[in-house]
Short mmCIF file of C-alpha atoms in Angstrom, two decimals:
data_model
loop_
_atom_site.label_atom_id
_atom_site.label_comp_id
_atom_site.label_asym_id
_atom_site.label_seq_id
_atom_site.Cartn_x
_atom_site.Cartn_y
_atom_site.Cartn_z
CA MET A 1 -40.32 -47.28 -8.24
CA PRO A 2 -39.37 -46.42 -11.84
CA LEU A 3 -37.54 -43.14 -12.28
CA ASP A 4 -39.19 -40.35 -14.22
CA GLN A 5 -37.46 -38.87 -17.28
CA THR A 6 -35.94 -35.92 -15.45
CA ALA A 7 -34.60 -38.14 -12.69
CA LEU A 8 -33.08 -40.46 -15.28
CA LEU A 9 -31.30 -37.56 -16.97
CA ILE A 10 -29.90 -36.41 -13.63
CA GLU A 11 -28.87 -39.87 -12.46
CA LEU A 12 -27.20 -40.75 -15.74
CA GLU A 13 -25.32 -37.47 -16.22
CA PRO A 14 -22.18 -38.65 -14.32
CA VAL A 15 -22.15 -41.74 -16.56
CA VAL A 16 -22.45 -39.50 -19.61
CA ALA A 17 -19.54 -37.39 -18.36
CA THR A 18 -17.32 -40.42 -17.74
CA ASN A 19 -18.08 -41.94 -21.12
CA LEU A 20 -17.70 -38.60 -22.88
CA ASP A 21 -14.18 -38.37 -21.45
CA ARG A 22 -13.54 -41.94 -22.55
CA HIS A 23 -14.81 -41.20 -26.04
CA LEU A 24 -12.69 -38.08 -26.43
CA SER A 25 -9.60 -39.97 -25.31
CA LEU A 26 -10.15 -42.66 -27.96
CA ALA A 27 -11.64 -40.74 -30.89
CA LYS A 28 -9.07 -39.98 -33.58
CA GLU A 29 -9.05 -36.75 -35.53
CA TRP A 30 -9.37 -37.36 -39.26
CA PHE A 31 -10.03 -35.33 -42.37
CA PRO A 32 -12.48 -36.23 -45.14
CA HIS A 33 -10.32 -34.72 -47.90
CA GLU A 34 -7.58 -37.26 -47.23
CA TYR A 35 -9.89 -40.12 -48.25
CA VAL A 36 -11.00 -38.66 -51.59
CA PRO A 37 -9.05 -39.24 -54.86
CA TRP A 38 -9.40 -35.64 -56.03
CA SER A 39 -7.19 -36.16 -59.09
CA GLU A 40 -9.88 -38.42 -60.56
CA GLY A 41 -12.44 -35.60 -60.54
CA ARG A 42 -13.83 -33.98 -63.69
CA THR A 43 -16.17 -31.05 -64.10
CA PHE A 44 -19.80 -32.05 -64.67
CA ASP A 45 -22.11 -30.56 -67.25
CA GLY A 46 -24.31 -27.65 -66.28
CA LEU A 47 -23.14 -24.19 -65.27
CA LEU A 48 -19.45 -24.92 -65.92
CA GLY A 49 -20.03 -26.83 -69.15
CA GLY A 50 -18.21 -30.02 -68.21
CA GLU A 51 -18.90 -33.64 -69.07
CA ALA A 52 -22.33 -35.13 -68.36
CA TYR A 53 -22.58 -38.07 -65.97
CA SER A 54 -22.84 -41.50 -67.54
CA PRO A 55 -23.61 -44.77 -65.72
CA THR A 56 -20.43 -46.17 -67.28
CA ASP A 57 -18.41 -43.66 -65.25
CA SER A 58 -18.79 -45.71 -62.08
CA LYS A 59 -16.30 -48.47 -61.34
CA LEU A 60 -18.32 -49.79 -58.41
CA PRO A 61 -20.57 -52.87 -58.43
CA ASP A 62 -24.23 -51.84 -58.54
CA VAL A 63 -25.06 -53.22 -55.09
CA ALA A 64 -22.10 -51.46 -53.48
CA ARG A 65 -23.20 -48.21 -55.10
CA THR A 66 -26.74 -48.75 -53.80
CA ALA A 67 -25.43 -49.39 -50.29
CA LEU A 68 -23.23 -46.29 -50.41
CA ILE A 69 -26.14 -44.12 -51.50
CA VAL A 70 -28.38 -45.53 -48.73
CA ASN A 71 -25.63 -44.94 -46.18
CA LEU A 72 -25.10 -41.37 -47.38
CA LEU A 73 -28.79 -40.48 -47.50
CA THR A 74 -29.13 -41.85 -43.97
CA GLU A 75 -26.31 -39.58 -42.82
CA ASP A 76 -27.93 -36.64 -44.62
CA ASN A 77 -30.87 -36.60 -42.21
CA LEU A 78 -28.51 -35.49 -39.42
CA PRO A 79 -30.43 -32.25 -38.69
CA SER A 80 -33.48 -34.32 -37.78
CA TYR A 81 -31.44 -36.69 -35.62
CA HIS A 82 -29.78 -33.78 -33.86
CA HIS A 83 -33.16 -32.20 -33.16
CA GLU A 84 -34.50 -35.43 -31.70
CA ILE A 85 -31.62 -36.14 -29.33
CA ALA A 86 -31.05 -32.50 -28.37
CA THR A 87 -34.73 -32.18 -27.50
CA LEU A 88 -34.66 -35.37 -25.45
CA PHE A 89 -31.24 -35.11 -23.78
CA GLY A 90 -30.93 -31.32 -23.56
CA ARG A 91 -28.14 -28.97 -24.59
CA ASP A 92 -26.54 -28.37 -21.19
CA GLY A 93 -23.86 -30.14 -19.18
CA ALA A 94 -22.33 -33.43 -20.26
CA TRP A 95 -25.48 -34.41 -22.15
CA GLY A 96 -25.29 -31.29 -24.32
CA THR A 97 -21.56 -31.64 -24.92
CA TRP A 98 -22.09 -35.21 -26.10
CA VAL A 99 -25.01 -34.25 -28.39
CA HIS A 100 -22.93 -31.63 -30.19
CA ARG A 101 -19.81 -33.79 -30.40
CA TRP A 102 -21.79 -36.72 -31.80
CA THR A 103 -23.44 -34.45 -34.36
CA ALA A 104 -20.10 -33.05 -35.51
CA GLU A 105 -18.64 -36.52 -35.98
CA GLU A 106 -21.67 -37.81 -37.86
CA GLY A 107 -21.61 -34.73 -40.11
CA ARG A 108 -18.05 -35.60 -41.14
CA HIS A 109 -19.27 -38.96 -42.42
CA GLY A 110 -21.72 -37.37 -44.84
CA ILE A 111 -19.09 -34.93 -46.11
CA ALA A 112 -16.60 -37.71 -46.83
CA LEU A 113 -19.09 -40.06 -48.49
CA ARG A 114 -20.55 -37.38 -50.75
CA ASP A 115 -17.13 -36.13 -51.82
CA TYR A 116 -15.97 -39.66 -52.64
CA LEU A 117 -19.09 -40.52 -54.62
CA THR A 118 -19.06 -37.26 -56.58
CA VAL A 119 -15.34 -37.13 -57.37
CA THR A 120 -15.25 -40.77 -58.53
CA ARG A 121 -18.47 -40.28 -60.53
CA ALA A 122 -19.98 -43.25 -58.75
CA VAL A 123 -23.41 -41.57 -58.77
CA ASP A 124 -25.45 -39.20 -60.89
CA PRO A 125 -25.07 -35.98 -58.86
CA VAL A 126 -28.45 -34.66 -60.01
CA GLU A 127 -30.28 -37.78 -58.91
CA LEU A 128 -28.33 -37.88 -55.66
CA GLU A 129 -29.29 -34.30 -54.84
CA ARG A 130 -32.94 -34.95 -55.66
CA ALA A 131 -32.88 -38.03 -53.42
CA ARG A 132 -31.31 -35.97 -50.63
CA MET A 133 -34.00 -33.30 -50.91
CA THR A 134 -36.80 -35.88 -50.89
CA HIS A 135 -35.37 -37.76 -47.94
CA MET A 136 -34.66 -34.70 -45.82
CA GLU A 137 -38.09 -33.27 -46.52
CA SER A 138 -39.59 -36.41 -45.01
CA GLY A 139 -37.44 -35.89 -41.90
CA TYR A 140 -37.03 -38.35 -39.07
CA SER A 141 -39.00 -38.80 -35.89
CA ASN A 142 -38.23 -40.94 -32.88
CA ASP A 143 -40.68 -43.80 -32.30
CA HIS A 144 -40.46 -43.07 -28.55
CA PRO A 145 -39.91 -39.30 -28.38
CA ASP A 146 -40.55 -39.02 -24.64
CA GLU A 147 -38.67 -42.12 -23.50
CA ILE A 148 -34.98 -41.68 -22.75
CA LEU A 149 -34.22 -45.37 -22.27
CA HIS A 150 -35.98 -46.39 -25.48
CA SER A 151 -33.93 -43.82 -27.35
CA ILE A 152 -30.64 -44.93 -25.80
CA ALA A 153 -31.43 -48.58 -26.52
CA TYR A 154 -32.26 -47.76 -30.13
CA VAL A 155 -29.04 -45.89 -30.86
CA ALA A 156 -26.94 -48.56 -29.14
CA PHE A 157 -28.24 -51.11 -31.66
CA GLN A 158 -28.40 -48.68 -34.57
CA GLU A 159 -24.80 -47.49 -34.24
CA LEU A 160 -23.55 -51.07 -34.32
CA ALA A 161 -25.78 -51.87 -37.29
CA THR A 162 -24.39 -48.84 -39.10
CA ARG A 163 -20.82 -49.87 -38.32
CA ILE A 164 -21.36 -53.30 -39.83
CA SER A 165 -23.13 -51.87 -42.86
CA HIS A 166 -20.30 -49.41 -43.55
CA ARG A 167 -17.57 -52.03 -43.19
CA ASN A 168 -19.31 -54.55 -45.42
CA THR A 169 -20.14 -51.88 -47.99
CA GLY A 170 -16.48 -50.92 -48.13
CA ARG A 171 -15.49 -54.51 -48.84
CA ALA A 172 -18.19 -54.82 -51.50
CA THR A 173 -16.88 -51.85 -53.47
CA GLY A 174 -13.64 -53.59 -54.45
CA ASP A 175 -11.99 -50.17 -54.16
CA PRO A 176 -9.21 -49.88 -51.56
CA ILE A 177 -9.87 -46.15 -51.17
CA ALA A 178 -13.58 -46.65 -50.47
CA GLU A 179 -12.82 -49.54 -48.12
CA GLN A 180 -10.36 -47.40 -46.17
CA LEU A 181 -12.84 -44.52 -45.93
CA LEU A 182 -15.69 -46.72 -44.78
CA ALA A 183 -13.48 -48.48 -42.24
CA ARG A 184 -12.67 -45.04 -40.80
CA VAL A 185 -16.36 -44.14 -40.62
CA ALA A 186 -17.14 -47.51 -39.05
CA ALA A 187 -14.55 -46.90 -36.34
CA ASP A 188 -16.43 -43.74 -35.32
CA GLU A 189 -19.72 -45.62 -35.29
CA ASN A 190 -18.24 -48.26 -33.02
CA LEU A 191 -17.20 -45.65 -30.47
CA HIS A 192 -20.71 -44.17 -30.61
CA MET A 193 -22.17 -47.62 -30.01
CA VAL A 194 -19.95 -48.20 -26.98
CA PHE A 195 -21.00 -44.83 -25.51
CA TYR A 196 -24.71 -45.64 -25.74
CA ARG A 197 -24.23 -49.27 -24.73
CA ASN A 198 -22.43 -48.21 -21.56
CA LEU A 199 -25.12 -45.66 -20.83
CA LEU A 200 -27.90 -48.22 -21.00
CA ALA A 201 -25.85 -50.66 -18.92
CA ALA A 202 -25.89 -48.03 -16.17
CA ALA A 203 -29.62 -47.54 -16.70
CA PHE A 204 -30.17 -51.26 -16.16
CA ASP A 205 -28.62 -50.87 -12.71
CA LEU A 206 -30.79 -47.84 -11.95
CA ASP A 207 -34.11 -49.07 -13.30
CA PRO A 208 -33.85 -52.65 -14.62
CA ASN A 209 -37.53 -53.17 -15.40
CA HIS A 210 -37.90 -49.96 -17.37
CA ALA A 211 -34.64 -50.71 -19.20
CA MET A 212 -35.80 -54.22 -20.08
CA ARG A 213 -39.10 -52.93 -21.43
CA ALA A 214 -37.24 -50.33 -23.50
CA VAL A 215 -34.91 -52.94 -25.00
CA THR A 216 -37.77 -55.30 -25.80
CA ASP A 217 -39.83 -52.60 -27.50
CA VAL A 218 -36.87 -51.38 -29.54
CA VAL A 219 -35.81 -54.86 -30.67
CA ALA A 220 -39.37 -55.75 -31.67
CA GLY A 221 -39.92 -52.58 -33.70
CA PHE A 222 -36.40 -51.90 -34.94
CA GLN A 223 -35.97 -50.10 -38.25
CA MET A 224 -32.87 -48.42 -39.60
CA PRO A 225 -33.07 -44.60 -39.56
CA GLY A 226 -32.99 -44.54 -43.36
CA ALA A 227 -36.09 -46.72 -43.66
CA ASN A 228 -38.09 -43.82 -45.13
CA ILE A 229 -35.66 -43.35 -48.03
CA GLU A 230 -37.59 -43.58 -51.27
CA GLY A 231 -37.45 -47.19 -52.50
CA PHE A 232 -35.78 -48.35 -49.28
CA GLY A 233 -37.42 -51.80 -49.29
CA ARG A 234 -36.08 -52.67 -52.73
CA LYS A 235 -32.64 -51.27 -51.90
CA ALA A 236 -32.51 -53.09 -48.55
CA LEU A 237 -33.38 -56.38 -50.27
CA SER A 238 -30.54 -56.04 -52.77
CA ILE A 239 -28.17 -55.14 -49.93
CA ALA A 240 -29.33 -58.21 -47.96
CA LEU A 241 -29.03 -60.52 -50.98
CA ALA A 242 -25.43 -59.36 -51.38
CA GLY A 243 -24.69 -60.14 -47.71
CA ILE A 244 -23.86 -56.54 -46.86
CA TYR A 245 -26.54 -56.33 -44.17
CA ASP A 246 -29.18 -58.98 -43.62
CA LEU A 247 -31.34 -60.45 -40.87
CA ARG A 248 -28.66 -62.92 -39.78
CA GLN A 249 -26.16 -60.13 -39.26
CA HIS A 250 -28.80 -58.03 -37.53
CA ARG A 251 -29.63 -60.79 -35.07
CA ASP A 252 -26.23 -62.37 -34.51
CA GLU A 253 -23.82 -59.45 -34.95
CA VAL A 254 -25.91 -56.53 -33.67
CA LEU A 255 -28.62 -57.62 -31.24
CA GLN A 256 -26.95 -60.62 -29.61
CA PRO A 257 -23.61 -59.00 -28.67
CA VAL A 258 -25.26 -55.94 -27.15
CA LEU A 259 -27.82 -58.00 -25.25
CA ARG A 260 -24.97 -60.14 -23.96
CA GLN A 261 -23.14 -57.06 -22.72
CA TRP A 262 -26.23 -56.03 -20.77
CA ASN A 263 -26.60 -59.57 -19.38
CA VAL A 264 -30.31 -59.39 -20.15
CA PHE A 265 -31.04 -63.11 -20.00
CA SER A 266 -29.22 -63.70 -16.70
CA ARG A 267 -30.38 -60.75 -14.63
CA THR A 268 -31.91 -61.51 -11.25
CA ASP A 269 -33.11 -58.00 -10.39
CA LEU A 270 -36.35 -57.94 -12.39
CA SER A 271 -39.92 -57.71 -11.15
CA ALA A 272 -42.85 -59.45 -12.84
CA ASP A 273 -43.07 -56.64 -15.41
CA GLY A 274 -39.40 -56.96 -16.23
CA GLU A 275 -39.66 -60.74 -16.52
CA LYS A 276 -42.61 -60.34 -18.90
CA ALA A 277 -40.59 -57.97 -21.10
CA ARG A 278 -37.65 -60.39 -21.09
CA ASP A 279 -39.90 -63.29 -22.12
CA GLU A 280 -41.19 -61.20 -25.02
CA LEU A 281 -37.61 -60.37 -26.00
CA ALA A 282 -36.59 -64.04 -25.99
CA ALA A 283 -39.58 -64.94 -28.15
CA HIS A 284 -38.73 -62.19 -30.60
CA MET A 285 -35.11 -63.33 -30.83
CA ASP A 286 -36.35 -66.86 -31.59
CA ASP A 287 -38.62 -65.46 -34.29
CA LEU A 288 -35.72 -63.54 -35.81
CA GLU A 289 -33.69 -66.75 -35.87
CA SER A 290 -36.46 -68.42 -37.90
CA GLN A 291 -36.77 -65.45 -40.24
CA ALA A 292 -33.01 -65.27 -40.79
CA SER A 293 -32.80 -69.00 -41.56
CA ARG A 294 -35.65 -68.77 -44.06
CA PHE A 295 -34.02 -65.81 -45.79
CA GLU A 296 -30.69 -67.64 -46.00
CA GLU A 297 -32.38 -70.67 -47.55
CA LYS A 298 -34.16 -68.51 -50.13
CA ARG A 299 -30.98 -66.59 -50.93
CA GLU A 300 -29.04 -69.81 -51.47
CA ALA A 301 -31.80 -71.22 -53.70
CA ARG A 302 -31.73 -68.00 -55.71
CA ARG A 303 -27.94 -68.18 -56.04
CA GLN A 304 -28.13 -71.73 -57.35
CA ARG A 305 -30.84 -70.78 -59.88
CA LEU A 306 -28.72 -67.94 -61.20
CA GLN A 307 -25.74 -70.28 -61.64
CA ARG A 308 -27.61 -72.70 -63.90
#
């Protein structure tokens, strides 16, 4: 029989505790101020009468700047994310300790990214603040607010997607300081991914059919948490065209490795319901392969047109 949500929380708590200890033993303390070139900063116009922002102030390629802004705005919605996971996982015991630790680490990412972008004048600070207000006012809500395994599956994929996005954004900036900062952020995201991946691996052993259904639903409906950023579709397309994060990376570098870790296509402990979910998952992965190939062909054709 499938476990109810309370039973799942109770059964998984020892796994949370073990992986929390693992995380704390591996996580490295770091300080945002050490990754920001403060000496490059200049006072902006406004209250202190400094120099107005100009688009020529930024040294970053446009697409790298777009990706950085998307990454930062995504991090900015942390209060909503915290509310969602604290409501679902609770604030007590190992679950609660993890929720607060994760929130503190994610908050550090937003601090570092904003300081870097502002000090280097990579963004218009007025427009950035307006975008932050708009995005946070829209909030974030979990697609499966009452389903623990759906939520764990989602963040396992999402943390890995975020890691890859940060690393590739860093490379796209052409700035060694930005690349170092984003590599540091990506290292945190990787540890977060491993935590959630290990948690769902344990859930597969407890309730394989429910876990398989959760994974299938999440893969089929996956969206990045910043998908409600104003103009996200246009920004995501430019990011994909630049190879920072596209469907091929999503399928081959995010979904496939995690699914392989969970051994989803070789499990022998599924009932008919679990087998049905797995068949749906396989079909969706095949569809993503077709979509990724089509996008790559169109991107290459576009590149050749632009070179003529």
